[in-house]
Every structure is written in C-alpha cells, then in structure tokens.
C-alpha cells in the first residue's frame, strides 16, 4: 500500500532550494579552509591561530580576522570581561531558570535600565536579536504591538534572514508581501490602500548601506506607517553614545518606530536590545508574556548582563568616540586602497565583488596570506552578487589593512585609484 506524501505549500520558504544550492557553496568553503575553522584568539596580537591542520592551511596558521562584527573590539575589552565576572560574583547565580513573567532576579532589569538611559528609550532585552524579532513581528502582525489594527506587513526583499524567517508566522496573522529593496513608492502605494501598514527592514544592511530613514519618516508622518528596523550593524559603531544609525537619523522616535539591535556586534557582549518609545506598561507586559521565546525561553545570563553593564559604561565615556574614530580611520584607509560600492561611508562592512566561480579560490588565497574574509554567495546574498565580505574593526593595524589590500588586489579587487570615487552616502 502506498502511503500519502505531504505536499508543501512553499508559500514563504523552500528548504529544497536553500539547502540544495547553499550547501554546495558551504561544502566548497569548508573544503577550501574557509568554513569550519577552529582557531584560538591571541587577544594581545589581535590574531587567530588555527588548531587543526587542513589540506590548504597548516595547524598553527596565524591570521587576522577581517570578518568579525565586533567593530570596536569591545568583546575583548578588559572592563567588559571584568564586568561579566563581577556580576556573577555579585548575583551569585548564572541563570535562575524561570520565565521572567513569573519570577526574575534583577540582573537583566538593571541592564535594561542602563541601556534605556543610554538610548533615551524603553529597552527590553532578549537573548538575541533573532529571538526578539521572532517574538515581536507576530505581535505586530496581529496588531497587538501597534495601534490595534492588523497591518499589511511589507518585508524588504533584502531584510536579514532573522526577519525574513518570520514571514510564514506573520502570514498566519495578517497579509504579508515582499517589496523591492527600500522601494518607497511601493510602500506609499500600500499606505494609500491599507488602513495600516508595517514595513520590516534593516536599518543598516549586513551587506552595506543604510535604510532611507528620513524618507520613511515622511511616510510614517503622513500615513502612520510603522517601521520595524533591525539596526544591529550600527549599534555602538554609529552615533553619539553609539545609539546607532536609525536613532541618530529618524525624526520619528515614538510608537511608530521599533528598533531591534543585537548586543553581539560592536557593543561587544551578548543579547539584544528592543528599543521602544511611547508604548505603555500594558504593551510591555504583552511583549514579555506573548513575545514567544521572550517569555518561555531563557533571559540573558548574569555574565552577559555584567559584561553589558560594563560596555554601556564605556559608551558613556570619551573612549567610545575614540574607538568609533579609530574604526572610521581604518575604514577610510581601506577605502583609499580598495574600491567597493560602499566606499566613502562610515559603514564597517565592505563587499569586494567576485563571481560565484572565483570567490572561493580568492578567499583561499587571502587566508593563505594571513587574512580571513568570508566568501558570501547565494543564498546568503542574492544570486549574482557573490563576493568577499570584509569587516573593519577599530583594533586592526595599518600594516594589517595594507597587507589585506595587497592580497585583495592580487585576487582581482579593483584598487581605489583605478576607479571613479563614489559619492559619500
Ligand atoms: C542584521 C542582523 N540582525 C540580526 C543578526 C543576528 O543577531 P543575533 O545573534 O543577536 O540574533 C545578524 C547577524 O549577523 C544580523 O546581521
């Protein structure tokens, strides 16, 4: 007897495509020593040393990581490390395992208060930005986070996977569409048609560039558009006291703008901040109770809270500006040597374009020369936009940046002098 096969709808996702295409490149990356690397960090030298040998890379091979999002190197800052240890001692517990809506130790509340003061908003912490997004977007879809009306949810085509992954869940609560990248006309047309619209996008794209925050604010003003930004890549690296790109530029900081930022990039610790303005206590309770894993899963552990408190303190000092300026100087040096579409902006990520055929080989040559840059390819990026992703940090030295630029030129990256400079974005 033949038994029945299930028939997938594939309305919002398709693992056959994702795994089928993506896994080939991951396998190639791993075979070429560009994925699956295990390496020890030498904090003083700012380098990594591979633990195990590989067909192309020997054990003990030293390299500089140009693909790490700790843009200000705060993850290794002595005060941040000490903050984690001190909080563990102070609270005497790593993780008191019970839903926060029932009983919580005051550790995470302390961090929420500190971040709230830093960002000038109400902050709810989550264990990760992905977890926050998975909790919040369905509440926006059902109108419980917002003004009570179920919005048409527009996802930007390039919205980070942590947001795109939630489409099927949101689609069970409301109508969901995918828009061309930051297509303001598309959004405005929807605002004219639907009683309520929510737009979901990156504030700072993981592949470079910032969202049109001011133009979106005009639509927010005109139509009551709600915008959900993931501004993870600019937290700490951008703005006074590191408030990020969106909160530095959006004239609308009220209940129409919701920002989520990971604490795991330039902020240098773990977890995420949900940044809210204008929401009452009752809505905050709805988030805590019905934001999925925000309630039923673990909170930030005490070490992460302590590290976060220490990082927040650094954000209140001149050291933060000094680190941001060091980062910007390193970015400018890189831009003076290698041309990319992102050149001229303060954004810490650069994409050196390559073809699907050359990107792995190029990445291998670069790591052999002592620098790690991650090859990106479909489905990490849209088809036909493969390249080597370079991430700049405050702690990289001039010698390291020049060394990387030299080897990138060898693998075909256009040098800055060879092309017309792009206008500053
Ligand atoms: C835009 C964006 N959002 C979220 C994340 C993931 O953050 P978290 O680790 O806090 O879930 C990433 C990770 O690369 C990202 O690029």
Tab-separated table of C-alpha atoms and ligand atoms in Angstrom:
chain	number	residue	atom	x	y	z
A	1	UNK	CA	0.000	0.000	0.000
A	2	UNK	CA	1.440	3.399	-0.929
A	3	UNK	CA	1.208	5.901	1.819
A	4	UNK	CA	0.401	9.531	1.234
A	5	UNK	CA	3.180	12.136	0.743
A	6	UNK	CA	2.744	15.602	2.206
A	7	UNK	CA	2.556	18.475	-0.246
A	8	UNK	CA	4.421	21.604	0.870
A	9	UNK	CA	2.924	24.994	0.022
A	10	UNK	CA	6.337	26.714	-0.146
A	11	UNK	CA	4.464	29.979	0.091
A	12	UNK	CA	7.226	31.623	2.127
A	13	UNK	CA	10.194	29.285	2.296
A	14	UNK	CA	11.735	26.410	0.413
A	15	UNK	CA	14.454	24.354	2.074
A	16	UNK	CA	14.948	22.238	-1.066
A	17	UNK	CA	16.187	25.360	-2.826
A	18	UNK	CA	18.001	26.788	0.176
A	19	UNK	CA	19.894	23.643	1.127
A	20	UNK	CA	20.224	22.416	-2.437
A	21	UNK	CA	22.028	25.492	-3.652
A	22	UNK	CA	23.529	26.882	-0.457
A	23	UNK	CA	25.054	23.683	0.809
A	24	UNK	CA	27.221	23.210	-2.274
A	25	UNK	CA	28.936	26.509	-1.536
A	26	UNK	CA	29.250	25.752	2.185
A	27	UNK	CA	30.889	22.427	1.324
A	28	UNK	CA	33.241	24.171	-1.076
A	29	UNK	CA	34.042	26.793	1.579
A	30	UNK	CA	34.829	24.099	4.120
A	31	UNK	CA	36.950	22.078	1.679
A	32	UNK	CA	38.955	25.218	0.958
A	33	UNK	CA	39.545	26.021	4.618
A	34	UNK	CA	37.124	28.971	4.638
A	35	UNK	CA	34.471	27.490	6.923
A	36	UNK	CA	34.556	25.112	9.865
A	37	UNK	CA	37.762	26.746	11.120
A	38	UNK	CA	38.682	26.238	14.785
A	39	UNK	CA	41.218	28.787	15.980
A	40	UNK	CA	42.450	30.256	19.257
A	41	UNK	CA	42.360	34.004	19.733
A	42	UNK	CA	45.538	35.820	20.744
A	43	UNK	CA	43.971	38.921	22.269
A	44	UNK	CA	47.228	40.894	22.553
A	45	UNK	CA	48.337	40.237	18.981
A	46	UNK	CA	44.786	40.589	17.607
A	47	UNK	CA	45.251	37.383	15.621
A	48	UNK	CA	43.846	33.861	15.490
A	49	UNK	CA	45.817	30.618	15.230
A	50	UNK	CA	44.261	27.513	13.685
A	51	UNK	CA	44.084	24.497	15.972
A	52	UNK	CA	43.813	21.809	13.338
A	53	UNK	CA	45.565	21.358	10.025
A	54	UNK	CA	43.765	21.340	6.717
A	55	UNK	CA	44.559	20.439	3.114
A	56	UNK	CA	45.446	24.079	2.416
A	57	UNK	CA	46.028	25.601	5.851
A	58	UNK	CA	48.530	24.156	8.326
A	59	UNK	CA	47.788	23.788	12.045
A	60	UNK	CA	49.088	26.891	13.808
A	61	UNK	CA	48.437	29.120	10.780
A	62	UNK	CA	48.092	32.682	12.034
A	63	UNK	CA	45.558	35.032	10.519
A	64	UNK	CA	43.813	38.331	11.187
A	65	UNK	CA	40.041	38.136	11.260
A	66	UNK	CA	38.565	40.620	8.800
A	67	UNK	CA	35.129	39.047	9.121
A	68	UNK	CA	34.251	39.701	12.745
A	69	UNK	CA	31.435	42.101	13.679
A	70	UNK	CA	32.983	43.250	16.943
A	71	UNK	CA	33.635	46.562	15.171
A	72	UNK	CA	35.018	48.314	18.264
A	73	UNK	CA	36.779	45.255	19.727
A	74	UNK	CA	34.787	45.703	22.929
A	75	UNK	CA	34.306	41.921	23.210
A	76	UNK	CA	37.901	41.651	24.446
A	77	UNK	CA	37.955	44.902	26.431
A	78	UNK	CA	39.294	44.209	29.962
A	79	UNK	CA	36.427	46.162	31.584
A	80	UNK	CA	33.843	44.125	29.679
A	81	UNK	CA	35.458	40.833	30.702
A	82	UNK	CA	35.727	42.034	34.313
A	83	UNK	CA	32.096	43.200	34.228
A	84	UNK	CA	30.955	39.671	33.410
A	85	UNK	CA	32.976	38.146	36.239
A	86	UNK	CA	31.946	40.816	38.758
A	87	UNK	CA	28.227	40.373	38.019
A	88	UNK	CA	28.486	36.628	38.504
A	89	UNK	CA	30.015	37.209	41.917
A	90	UNK	CA	27.510	39.931	42.813
A	91	UNK	CA	24.396	37.915	41.917
A	92	UNK	CA	25.876	34.514	42.821
A	93	UNK	CA	23.891	32.755	40.106
A	94	UNK	CA	24.439	32.309	36.378
A	95	UNK	CA	20.863	31.825	35.282
A	96	UNK	CA	17.814	31.495	37.514
A	97	UNK	CA	15.710	29.286	35.279
A	98	UNK	CA	12.105	30.518	35.254
A	99	UNK	CA	10.041	32.649	32.854
A	100	UNK	CA	10.626	36.343	33.580
A	101	UNK	CA	6.909	36.984	33.637
A	102	UNK	CA	6.791	34.844	36.803
A	103	UNK	CA	9.993	35.459	38.795
A	104	UNK	CA	13.233	37.145	37.781
A	105	UNK	CA	16.394	38.205	39.545
A	106	UNK	CA	17.037	41.931	38.991
A	107	UNK	CA	20.120	41.440	36.760
A	108	UNK	CA	18.501	41.931	33.348
A	109	UNK	CA	16.300	44.735	34.682
A	110	UNK	CA	19.496	46.529	35.661
A	111	UNK	CA	20.842	46.227	32.123
A	112	UNK	CA	17.512	47.312	30.600
A	113	UNK	CA	17.558	50.402	32.760
A	114	UNK	CA	21.139	51.234	31.834
A	115	UNK	CA	20.541	50.731	28.096
A	116	UNK	CA	17.284	52.670	28.341
A	117	UNK	CA	19.144	55.637	29.773
A	118	UNK	CA	21.878	55.297	27.141
A	119	UNK	CA	19.445	55.147	24.220
A	120	UNK	CA	16.871	57.549	25.649
A	121	UNK	CA	14.081	54.978	25.317
A	122	UNK	CA	12.460	51.991	26.953
A	123	UNK	CA	14.604	48.897	26.420
A	124	UNK	CA	13.539	45.281	26.697
A	125	UNK	CA	16.404	42.800	26.443
A	126	UNK	CA	16.353	39.493	24.625
A	127	UNK	CA	18.875	36.722	24.356
A	128	UNK	CA	19.393	37.524	20.654
A	129	UNK	CA	18.070	39.923	18.022
A	130	UNK	CA	16.731	36.899	16.139
A	131	UNK	CA	14.755	35.848	19.214
A	132	UNK	CA	13.426	39.390	19.675
A	133	UNK	CA	12.317	39.549	16.050
A	134	UNK	CA	10.671	36.151	16.231
A	135	UNK	CA	8.735	37.357	19.238
A	136	UNK	CA	7.821	40.847	18.057
A	137	UNK	CA	6.860	40.530	14.390
A	138	UNK	CA	3.878	38.204	15.005
A	139	UNK	CA	2.615	40.690	17.629
A	140	UNK	CA	2.907	43.489	15.065
A	141	UNK	CA	1.103	41.287	12.518
A	142	UNK	CA	-1.821	40.759	14.880
A	143	UNK	CA	-1.967	44.444	15.806
A	144	UNK	CA	-1.135	43.807	19.458
A	145	UNK	CA	2.070	45.762	19.067
A	146	UNK	CA	0.974	48.910	17.286
A	147	UNK	CA	-2.384	50.609	17.242
A	148	UNK	CA	-4.614	47.527	17.349
A	149	UNK	CA	-5.203	47.333	13.577
A	150	UNK	CA	-3.706	44.361	11.737
A	151	UNK	CA	-1.277	45.902	9.259
A	152	UNK	CA	-0.294	44.812	5.794
A	153	UNK	CA	3.248	43.663	6.532
A	154	UNK	CA	5.794	44.632	3.934
A	155	UNK	CA	9.149	42.905	4.230
A	156	UNK	CA	12.046	44.476	2.406
A	157	UNK	CA	13.385	41.998	-0.140
A	158	UNK	CA	16.803	42.067	1.498
A	159	UNK	CA	15.583	42.005	5.116
A	160	UNK	CA	18.018	39.924	7.163
A	161	UNK	CA	17.117	36.251	7.420
A	162	UNK	CA	16.199	36.703	11.100
A	163	UNK	CA	13.278	38.833	9.860
A	164	UNK	CA	12.520	37.014	6.596
A	165	UNK	CA	12.194	33.741	8.506
A	166	UNK	CA	9.184	35.097	10.379
A	167	UNK	CA	7.112	35.760	7.243
A	168	UNK	CA	5.171	32.476	7.425
A	169	UNK	CA	4.254	33.120	11.055
A	170	UNK	CA	3.144	36.690	10.311
A	171	UNK	CA	1.211	35.441	7.281
A	172	UNK	CA	-0.923	33.389	9.649
A	173	UNK	CA	-1.947	36.609	11.394
A	174	UNK	CA	-2.218	39.099	8.528
A	175	UNK	CA	-1.328	39.763	4.875
A	176	UNK	CA	2.376	39.694	4.078
A	177	UNK	CA	4.184	40.950	0.969
A	178	UNK	CA	7.812	41.302	-0.064
A	179	UNK	CA	8.850	44.652	-1.553
A	180	UNK	CA	11.766	45.552	-3.807
A	181	UNK	CA	14.710	46.906	-1.811
A	182	UNK	CA	13.651	50.092	0.025
A	183	UNK	CA	11.054	50.865	-2.672
A	184	UNK	CA	9.374	53.941	-1.185
A	185	UNK	CA	6.743	54.121	-3.952
A	186	UNK	CA	5.716	50.540	-3.242
A	187	UNK	CA	5.341	51.360	0.454
A	188	UNK	CA	3.454	54.598	-0.192
A	189	UNK	CA	1.028	52.877	-2.590
A	190	UNK	CA	0.323	50.292	0.106
A	191	UNK	CA	-0.208	53.068	2.674
A	192	UNK	CA	-2.818	54.632	0.368
A	193	UNK	CA	-4.631	51.303	0.045
A	194	UNK	CA	-4.436	49.739	3.508
A	195	UNK	CA	-5.710	51.168	6.786
A	196	UNK	CA	-2.417	50.220	8.396
A	197	UNK	CA	0.990	49.226	7.027
A	198	UNK	CA	4.130	47.948	8.757
A	199	UNK	CA	7.491	47.902	6.985
A	200	UNK	CA	10.199	45.482	8.119
A	201	UNK	CA	13.797	46.150	7.092
A	202	UNK	CA	17.408	46.516	8.159
A	203	UNK	CA	18.429	49.941	9.449
A	204	UNK	CA	21.960	49.103	8.437
A	205	UNK	CA	22.231	46.289	5.905
A	206	UNK	CA	24.548	43.384	6.620
A	207	UNK	CA	25.890	43.811	3.091
A	208	UNK	CA	26.437	47.545	3.297
A	209	UNK	CA	24.427	50.742	3.358
A	210	UNK	CA	21.750	52.370	5.491
A	211	UNK	CA	17.957	52.471	5.198
A	212	UNK	CA	16.283	55.663	3.872
A	213	UNK	CA	15.277	56.541	7.423
A	214	UNK	CA	14.240	60.170	6.777
A	215	UNK	CA	12.131	59.297	3.707
A	216	UNK	CA	10.437	56.517	5.675
A	217	UNK	CA	9.764	59.009	8.476
A	218	UNK	CA	7.832	61.153	5.987
A	219	UNK	CA	5.601	58.162	5.223
A	220	UNK	CA	5.280	57.472	8.936
A	221	UNK	CA	4.192	61.049	9.432
A	222	UNK	CA	1.764	61.075	6.516
A	223	UNK	CA	0.185	57.634	6.868
A	224	UNK	CA	1.001	56.336	10.348
A	225	UNK	CA	3.343	53.723	8.832
A	226	UNK	CA	5.017	51.552	11.462
A	227	UNK	CA	8.649	50.718	10.713
A	228	UNK	CA	10.474	47.805	12.306
A	229	UNK	CA	14.221	48.279	11.927
A	230	UNK	CA	16.948	45.809	12.712
A	231	UNK	CA	19.847	48.192	13.283
A	232	UNK	CA	22.230	45.585	14.619
A	233	UNK	CA	25.192	46.599	12.478
A	234	UNK	CA	25.264	50.205	13.644
A	235	UNK	CA	24.672	49.868	17.381
A	236	UNK	CA	27.739	51.332	19.159
A	237	UNK	CA	29.634	51.835	15.888
A	238	UNK	CA	27.481	54.815	14.953
A	239	UNK	CA	26.071	57.907	16.611
A	240	UNK	CA	26.573	59.760	19.834
A	241	UNK	CA	26.949	57.241	22.666
A	242	UNK	CA	26.598	54.557	19.980
A	243	UNK	CA	22.819	54.872	19.567
A	244	UNK	CA	23.046	53.573	16.003
A	245	UNK	CA	22.049	54.914	12.604
A	246	UNK	CA	18.260	54.815	12.920
A	247	UNK	CA	18.092	56.527	16.285
A	248	UNK	CA	20.550	59.184	15.096
A	249	UNK	CA	18.574	59.961	11.933
A	250	UNK	CA	14.901	59.208	12.399
A	251	UNK	CA	12.885	62.282	13.361
A	252	UNK	CA	10.142	59.878	14.448
A	253	UNK	CA	11.018	58.198	17.683
A	254	UNK	CA	7.647	57.157	19.026
A	255	UNK	CA	5.438	54.073	18.830
A	256	UNK	CA	5.683	54.148	15.011
A	257	UNK	CA	9.380	53.213	15.084
A	258	UNK	CA	10.563	49.973	16.657
A	259	UNK	CA	14.263	49.192	16.645
A	260	UNK	CA	15.987	45.944	17.470
A	261	UNK	CA	19.749	45.827	17.877
A	262	UNK	CA	21.959	42.918	18.742
A	263	UNK	CA	24.440	43.469	21.552
A	264	UNK	CA	26.656	40.888	19.900
A	265	UNK	CA	28.352	43.096	17.298
A	266	UNK	CA	30.044	46.435	18.082
A	267	UNK	CA	28.546	46.547	21.594
A	268	UNK	CA	30.791	43.561	22.274
A	269	UNK	CA	28.633	41.386	24.523
A	270	UNK	CA	25.653	39.025	24.169
A	271	UNK	CA	21.936	39.523	23.746
A	272	UNK	CA	19.836	42.178	22.095
A	273	UNK	CA	18.019	45.403	22.872
A	274	UNK	CA	14.431	46.035	21.779
A	275	UNK	CA	14.201	49.812	21.728
A	276	UNK	CA	10.736	51.269	22.196
A	277	UNK	CA	9.280	54.732	22.553
A	278	UNK	CA	5.784	55.666	23.578
A	279	UNK	CA	4.499	52.206	24.499
A	280	UNK	CA	2.637	51.901	27.781
A	281	UNK	CA	3.316	49.403	30.540
A	282	UNK	CA	0.466	47.177	29.406
A	283	UNK	CA	2.048	46.753	25.937
A	284	UNK	CA	5.400	45.970	27.529
A	285	UNK	CA	3.661	43.235	29.509
A	286	UNK	CA	2.141	41.863	26.264
A	287	UNK	CA	5.651	41.702	24.772
A	288	UNK	CA	7.044	39.948	27.840
A	289	UNK	CA	4.158	37.489	28.045
A	290	UNK	CA	3.343	36.800	24.393
A	291	UNK	CA	6.591	37.557	22.568
A	292	UNK	CA	7.235	33.826	22.168
A	293	UNK	CA	10.718	32.935	23.363
A	294	UNK	CA	10.979	36.310	25.131
A	295	UNK	CA	8.826	34.664	27.771
A	296	UNK	CA	9.246	30.911	27.507
A	297	UNK	CA	12.992	30.835	26.836
A	298	UNK	CA	15.997	31.938	28.863
A	299	UNK	CA	16.988	35.509	29.713
A	300	UNK	CA	20.477	36.906	29.363
A	301	UNK	CA	22.646	35.140	31.879
A	302	UNK	CA	24.307	37.121	34.631
A	303	UNK	CA	27.746	37.183	32.988
A	304	UNK	CA	26.233	38.650	29.806
A	305	UNK	CA	24.345	41.234	31.866
A	306	UNK	CA	27.518	42.243	33.736
A	307	UNK	CA	29.501	42.495	30.504
A	308	UNK	CA	26.647	44.573	29.046
A	309	UNK	CA	26.636	46.958	32.014
A	310	UNK	CA	30.399	47.445	31.621
A	311	UNK	CA	30.098	48.053	27.878
A	312	UNK	CA	27.275	50.542	28.477
A	313	UNK	CA	29.571	52.412	30.894
A	314	UNK	CA	32.273	52.643	28.207
A	315	UNK	CA	29.591	54.092	25.899
A	316	UNK	CA	29.181	56.959	28.366
A	317	UNK	CA	32.855	57.948	28.151
A	318	UNK	CA	35.107	59.612	25.587
A	319	UNK	CA	36.640	56.192	24.901
A	320	UNK	CA	33.601	55.283	22.795
A	321	UNK	CA	34.172	58.253	20.464
A	322	UNK	CA	37.858	57.404	20.309
A	323	UNK	CA	37.074	53.799	19.298
A	324	UNK	CA	34.490	54.940	16.723
A	325	UNK	CA	37.063	57.347	15.233
A	326	UNK	CA	39.678	54.612	15.095
A	327	UNK	CA	37.172	52.422	13.268
A	328	UNK	CA	36.343	55.214	10.805
A	329	UNK	CA	40.069	55.856	10.182
A	330	UNK	CA	40.578	52.168	9.407
A	331	UNK	CA	37.580	52.180	7.063
A	332	UNK	CA	38.945	55.281	5.287
A	333	UNK	CA	42.361	53.651	4.923
A	334	UNK	CA	40.780	50.549	3.417
A	335	UNK	CA	38.691	52.694	1.050
A	336	UNK	CA	41.833	54.527	-0.079
A	337	UNK	CA	43.291	51.164	-1.131
A	338	UNK	CA	40.389	49.033	-2.363
A	339	UNK	CA	37.369	50.198	-4.309
A	340	UNK	CA	33.954	48.858	-3.285
A	341	UNK	CA	30.417	50.163	-3.773
A	342	UNK	CA	30.332	51.004	-0.072
A	343	UNK	CA	33.432	53.254	-0.228
A	344	UNK	CA	33.056	56.619	1.464
A	345	UNK	CA	30.543	55.632	4.126
A	346	UNK	CA	31.084	55.020	7.838
A	347	UNK	CA	29.518	51.608	7.403
A	348	UNK	CA	32.005	48.959	8.651
A	349	UNK	CA	31.279	46.307	6.007
A	350	UNK	CA	32.694	46.241	2.509
A	351	UNK	CA	31.844	43.743	-0.222
A	352	UNK	CA	34.566	43.010	-2.754
A	353	UNK	CA	32.602	41.618	-5.704
A	354	UNK	CA	33.633	38.276	-7.213
A	355	UNK	CA	31.873	35.759	-9.405
A	356	UNK	CA	30.431	32.524	-7.970
A	357	UNK	CA	33.291	30.750	-9.791
A	358	UNK	CA	36.142	32.821	-8.321
A	359	UNK	CA	35.003	33.746	-4.818
A	360	UNK	CA	36.139	30.576	-3.011
A	361	UNK	CA	39.543	30.450	-4.676
A	362	UNK	CA	40.043	34.140	-3.893
A	363	UNK	CA	39.097	33.615	-0.236
A	364	UNK	CA	41.599	30.769	-0.009
A	365	UNK	CA	44.421	32.894	-1.388
A	366	UNK	CA	43.557	35.601	1.143
A	367	UNK	CA	43.582	33.285	4.173
A	368	UNK	CA	46.819	31.688	2.989
A	369	UNK	CA	48.284	35.193	3.074
A	370	UNK	CA	47.129	35.565	6.699
A	371	UNK	CA	43.735	37.315	6.497
A	372	UNK	CA	40.257	35.869	6.841
A	373	UNK	CA	37.450	37.426	4.803
A	374	UNK	CA	34.259	35.436	4.364
A	375	UNK	CA	33.100	34.457	0.897
A	376	UNK	CA	29.382	35.223	0.545
A	377	UNK	CA	27.168	33.676	-2.069
A	378	UNK	CA	23.569	32.683	-2.688
A	379	UNK	CA	21.534	32.194	-0.518
A	380	UNK	CA	23.443	34.458	1.926
A	381	UNK	CA	23.244	37.123	-0.797
A	382	UNK	CA	21.042	37.320	-3.908
A	383	UNK	CA	22.224	35.301	-6.909
A	384	UNK	CA	24.929	37.011	-8.972
A	385	UNK	CA	26.166	39.194	-6.090
A	386	UNK	CA	28.859	36.953	-4.649
A	387	UNK	CA	31.932	38.491	-3.096
A	388	UNK	CA	34.376	38.634	-0.238
A	389	UNK	CA	32.886	40.344	2.801
A	390	UNK	CA	35.366	42.495	4.666
A	391	UNK	CA	34.594	43.783	8.136
A	392	UNK	CA	36.605	46.596	9.571
A	393	UNK	CA	37.398	46.965	13.254
A	394	UNK	CA	38.924	49.664	15.423
A	395	UNK	CA	41.721	47.340	16.545
A	396	UNK	CA	43.103	46.449	13.116
A	397	UNK	CA	46.529	47.959	12.459
A	398	UNK	CA	47.603	49.945	9.415
A	399	UNK	CA	50.019	47.161	8.499
A	400	UNK	CA	47.225	44.558	8.621
A	401	UNK	CA	44.900	46.685	6.473
A	402	UNK	CA	47.612	47.386	3.883
A	403	UNK	CA	48.531	43.688	3.857
A	404	UNK	CA	44.927	42.702	3.187
A	405	UNK	CA	44.578	45.305	0.431
A	406	UNK	CA	47.674	43.955	-1.312
A	407	UNK	CA	46.384	40.395	-1.419
A	408	UNK	CA	42.876	41.552	-2.419
A	409	UNK	CA	44.440	43.333	-5.407
A	410	UNK	CA	46.175	40.070	-6.319
A	411	UNK	CA	42.834	38.255	-6.436
A	412	UNK	CA	41.266	40.890	-8.664
A	413	UNK	CA	39.783	43.537	-6.357
A	414	UNK	CA	39.743	46.944	-8.069
A	415	UNK	CA	42.136	49.375	-6.422
A	416	UNK	CA	40.707	52.691	-5.286
A	417	UNK	CA	42.853	54.741	-7.674
A	418	UNK	CA	41.646	52.757	-10.688
A	419	UNK	CA	38.008	53.829	-10.474
A	420	UNK	CA	35.956	56.986	-10.087
A	421	UNK	CA	35.215	57.646	-6.394
A	422	UNK	CA	31.591	57.005	-5.373
A	423	UNK	CA	29.593	59.814	-3.794
A	424	UNK	CA	29.544	59.626	0.009
A	425	UNK	CA	26.342	58.020	1.287
B	1	LIG	C1	21.038	42.401	10.624
B	1	LIG	C2	21.252	41.290	11.587
B	1	LIG	N1	20.336	41.064	12.538
B	1	LIG	C3	20.483	40.078	13.437
B	1	LIG	C4	21.592	39.271	13.420
B	1	LIG	C5	21.702	38.193	14.447
B	1	LIG	O1	21.794	38.764	15.718
B	1	LIG	P1	21.629	37.834	16.990
B	1	LIG	O2	22.837	36.984	17.043
B	1	LIG	O3	21.526	38.765	18.148
B	1	LIG	O4	20.391	37.041	16.775
B	1	LIG	C6	22.567	39.457	12.452
B	1	LIG	C7	23.752	38.579	12.433
B	1	LIG	O5	24.577	38.587	11.599
B	1	LIG	C8	22.400	40.490	11.517
B	1	LIG	O6	23.313	40.697	10.561
